[in-house]
Amino acid sequence: GADSFSAANKKAELNAVRASFAQWQSVPGTILRFEEGGLIGSGADVNTTDHTNVVFWAKQSTLVNGGMDDIRGLAGFTITRFSDDHTLFEADIVLNGVEYQWLTDLTDTTTAHPFIEATVLHEIGHLLGLDHSPLGGGAMIAPGDLGLSAQLGLSSDEVAAMRHLYPQTSLVS
């Protein structure tokens, strides 16, 4: 949103979020497409009935979703709403700006802070219907590491999952 984590690094933070969506969208053989709808104002919260998918930093409290969910100790959290036939109605991604400072610089070797692109990449995986992977590398490994990690890129399993879940119709037999 317009209320990114830090005013001084806003452009890099927004670009990291955009790059995360671009990684998922670039999976070949899928219909995955994301469209940026603009920036939201400060004070955003999770709302799974407003037909708007948002990515935002919680900066005042770790309580989100009208106080129903506590993200304490989590770098990011995704709340989704699916229909009975598993159609995604909407998803909101909240990043914990209360307990964490955030990194955008690939040359920063700090391991005490989450790297925006890795965290958002992981949360988009949840948005797309994936759960945590107990082993291997890639975006969905859990728990995620702070700093730069293997979560910065998609694994071959994640690419295969997207091709299965969101195939181009010309590829479906």
Short mmCIF file of C-alpha atoms in Angstrom, two decimals:
data_model
loop_
_atom_site.label_atom_id
_atom_site.label_comp_id
_atom_site.label_asym_id
_atom_site.label_seq_id
_atom_site.Cartn_x
_atom_site.Cartn_y
_atom_site.Cartn_z
CA GLY A 1 0.00 0.00 0.00
CA ALA A 2 0.89 3.66 0.04
CA ASP A 3 1.83 3.08 3.65
CA SER A 4 4.80 0.86 2.86
CA PHE A 5 7.07 -0.26 5.63
CA SER A 6 9.51 2.63 5.38
CA ALA A 7 9.08 5.98 3.69
CA ALA A 8 12.81 6.10 2.88
CA ASN A 9 12.77 2.78 1.01
CA LYS A 10 9.21 2.81 -0.36
CA LYS A 11 10.15 2.46 -4.05
CA ALA A 12 12.42 -0.56 -3.45
CA GLU A 13 9.81 -2.18 -1.19
CA LEU A 14 7.04 -1.80 -3.77
CA ASN A 15 9.36 -3.11 -6.50
CA ALA A 16 10.17 -6.16 -4.33
CA VAL A 17 6.44 -6.89 -4.00
CA ARG A 18 6.02 -6.48 -7.76
CA ALA A 19 8.99 -8.77 -8.45
CA SER A 20 7.44 -11.46 -6.25
CA PHE A 21 4.22 -11.45 -8.26
CA ALA A 22 6.26 -11.38 -11.49
CA GLN A 23 8.08 -14.60 -10.50
CA TRP A 24 4.81 -16.51 -10.12
CA GLN A 25 3.34 -14.95 -13.25
CA SER A 26 6.39 -15.93 -15.31
CA VAL A 27 5.85 -19.67 -14.77
CA PRO A 28 5.54 -20.99 -18.33
CA GLY A 29 2.44 -22.92 -19.38
CA THR A 30 0.10 -21.23 -16.88
CA ILE A 31 -2.69 -18.70 -17.03
CA LEU A 32 -1.39 -16.85 -13.97
CA ARG A 33 -1.82 -13.10 -14.37
CA PHE A 34 -1.75 -10.40 -11.73
CA GLU A 35 -2.81 -6.81 -12.14
CA GLU A 36 -1.72 -3.99 -9.90
CA GLY A 37 -4.73 -1.99 -8.79
CA GLY A 38 -2.89 0.94 -7.25
CA LEU A 39 -1.88 1.90 -3.78
CA ILE A 40 -4.12 1.76 -0.73
CA GLY A 41 -4.12 4.27 2.09
CA SER A 42 -2.81 3.77 5.57
CA GLY A 43 -4.78 1.79 8.11
CA ALA A 44 -5.48 -1.17 5.80
CA ASP A 45 -6.72 -4.41 7.30
CA VAL A 46 -7.70 -7.84 6.08
CA ASN A 47 -11.19 -7.91 4.57
CA THR A 48 -12.20 -11.10 2.79
CA THR A 49 -15.53 -9.71 1.62
CA ASP A 50 -14.48 -6.52 -0.18
CA HIS A 51 -13.47 -8.28 -3.44
CA THR A 52 -10.05 -6.62 -3.27
CA ASN A 53 -6.76 -8.44 -2.81
CA VAL A 54 -4.27 -6.35 -0.87
CA VAL A 55 -0.67 -6.57 0.28
CA PHE A 56 0.11 -4.33 3.23
CA TRP A 57 2.29 -3.85 6.29
CA ALA A 58 0.63 -4.01 9.70
CA LYS A 59 2.44 -1.25 11.56
CA GLN A 60 0.39 -0.51 14.65
CA SER A 61 -0.55 -3.94 15.98
CA THR A 62 0.03 -7.62 15.25
CA LEU A 63 -3.74 -8.11 15.48
CA VAL A 64 -5.27 -8.15 11.98
CA ASN A 65 -8.52 -9.19 10.35
CA GLY A 66 -10.56 -7.13 12.77
CA GLY A 67 -8.54 -8.56 15.66
CA MET A 68 -9.37 -12.18 14.77
CA ASP A 69 -5.80 -13.13 13.77
CA ASP A 70 -2.51 -12.41 15.56
CA ILE A 71 0.57 -12.36 13.33
CA ARG A 72 2.98 -12.08 16.26
CA GLY A 73 6.22 -13.88 15.38
CA LEU A 74 5.26 -14.23 11.70
CA ALA A 75 6.95 -12.17 9.00
CA GLY A 76 3.94 -12.55 6.71
CA PHE A 77 0.46 -14.02 6.75
CA THR A 78 -2.07 -14.69 4.00
CA ILE A 79 -5.79 -14.98 4.56
CA THR A 80 -7.76 -16.51 1.69
CA ARG A 81 -11.39 -17.15 0.93
CA PHE A 82 -12.31 -19.93 -1.50
CA SER A 83 -15.70 -21.07 -2.80
CA ASP A 84 -16.97 -24.63 -2.37
CA ASP A 85 -15.54 -25.49 -5.82
CA HIS A 86 -12.12 -24.12 -4.74
CA THR A 87 -12.37 -20.91 -6.73
CA LEU A 88 -10.36 -18.19 -5.03
CA PHE A 89 -12.65 -15.31 -4.10
CA GLU A 90 -9.94 -13.21 -2.57
CA ALA A 91 -6.78 -13.11 -0.53
CA ASP A 92 -5.05 -10.51 1.56
CA ILE A 93 -1.36 -10.60 2.45
CA VAL A 94 -0.19 -8.83 5.58
CA LEU A 95 3.46 -8.24 6.41
CA ASN A 96 4.53 -7.74 10.01
CA GLY A 97 5.89 -4.20 10.28
CA VAL A 98 5.41 -4.17 14.04
CA GLU A 99 8.09 -6.70 14.97
CA TYR A 100 10.33 -6.70 11.89
CA GLN A 101 12.39 -4.35 9.80
CA TRP A 102 12.55 -5.35 6.14
CA LEU A 103 15.32 -5.88 3.59
CA THR A 104 15.26 -5.16 -0.14
CA ASP A 105 18.98 -5.08 -0.93
CA LEU A 106 20.43 -8.33 -2.31
CA THR A 107 23.85 -7.36 -1.01
CA ASP A 108 22.66 -6.97 2.59
CA THR A 109 23.74 -10.05 4.53
CA THR A 110 21.73 -9.21 7.65
CA THR A 111 19.97 -12.34 8.86
CA ALA A 112 17.85 -10.72 11.55
CA HIS A 113 15.30 -9.23 9.15
CA PRO A 114 13.01 -10.73 6.51
CA PHE A 115 13.76 -10.14 2.83
CA ILE A 116 10.61 -8.67 1.26
CA GLU A 117 10.77 -10.55 -2.02
CA ALA A 118 11.23 -13.95 -0.36
CA THR A 119 8.45 -13.38 2.18
CA VAL A 120 5.96 -12.06 -0.38
CA LEU A 121 6.87 -14.86 -2.81
CA HIS A 122 6.02 -17.35 -0.05
CA GLU A 123 2.75 -15.62 0.83
CA ILE A 124 1.67 -15.49 -2.83
CA GLY A 125 2.18 -19.25 -2.86
CA HIS A 126 -0.48 -19.45 -0.13
CA LEU A 127 -2.68 -17.07 -2.13
CA LEU A 128 -2.40 -19.53 -5.04
CA GLY A 129 -3.41 -22.47 -2.86
CA LEU A 130 -0.09 -23.99 -1.82
CA ASP A 131 0.77 -25.09 1.70
CA HIS A 132 4.18 -25.31 3.35
CA SER A 133 6.75 -27.75 2.03
CA PRO A 134 8.53 -29.74 4.73
CA LEU A 135 11.73 -30.23 2.73
CA GLY A 136 13.76 -28.96 -0.16
CA GLY A 137 14.19 -25.38 -1.24
CA GLY A 138 11.98 -22.83 -2.86
CA ALA A 139 9.36 -20.36 -1.80
CA MET A 140 7.12 -22.67 0.24
CA ILE A 141 9.71 -24.14 2.62
CA ALA A 142 8.63 -23.62 6.20
CA PRO A 143 9.53 -22.09 8.46
CA GLY A 144 11.06 -19.39 6.35
CA ASP A 145 14.51 -18.03 7.03
CA LEU A 146 15.24 -14.38 7.68
CA GLY A 147 17.61 -12.54 5.37
CA LEU A 148 18.44 -13.98 1.95
CA SER A 149 17.42 -17.62 1.64
CA ALA A 150 16.35 -20.37 -0.73
CA GLN A 151 12.87 -18.84 -0.56
CA LEU A 152 13.95 -16.19 -3.03
CA GLY A 153 13.09 -18.40 -5.99
CA LEU A 154 10.57 -20.99 -7.09
CA SER A 155 11.43 -24.67 -6.96
CA SER A 156 10.67 -27.12 -9.77
CA ASP A 157 7.88 -28.55 -7.55
CA GLU A 158 6.26 -25.13 -7.23
CA VAL A 159 6.49 -24.57 -10.99
CA ALA A 160 4.91 -28.00 -11.57
CA ALA A 161 2.13 -27.20 -9.09
CA MET A 162 1.29 -23.97 -10.92
CA ARG A 163 1.24 -25.77 -14.27
CA HIS A 164 -1.16 -28.31 -12.76
CA LEU A 165 -3.39 -25.86 -10.87
CA TYR A 166 -3.43 -23.04 -13.43
CA PRO A 167 -2.72 -24.65 -16.83
CA GLN A 168 -3.05 -22.90 -20.15
CA THR A 169 -6.13 -24.42 -21.73
CA SER A 170 -4.12 -25.38 -24.81
CA LEU A 171 -1.96 -27.57 -22.55
CA VAL A 172 -4.86 -29.44 -20.91
CA SER A 173 -5.52 -32.82 -22.50
#
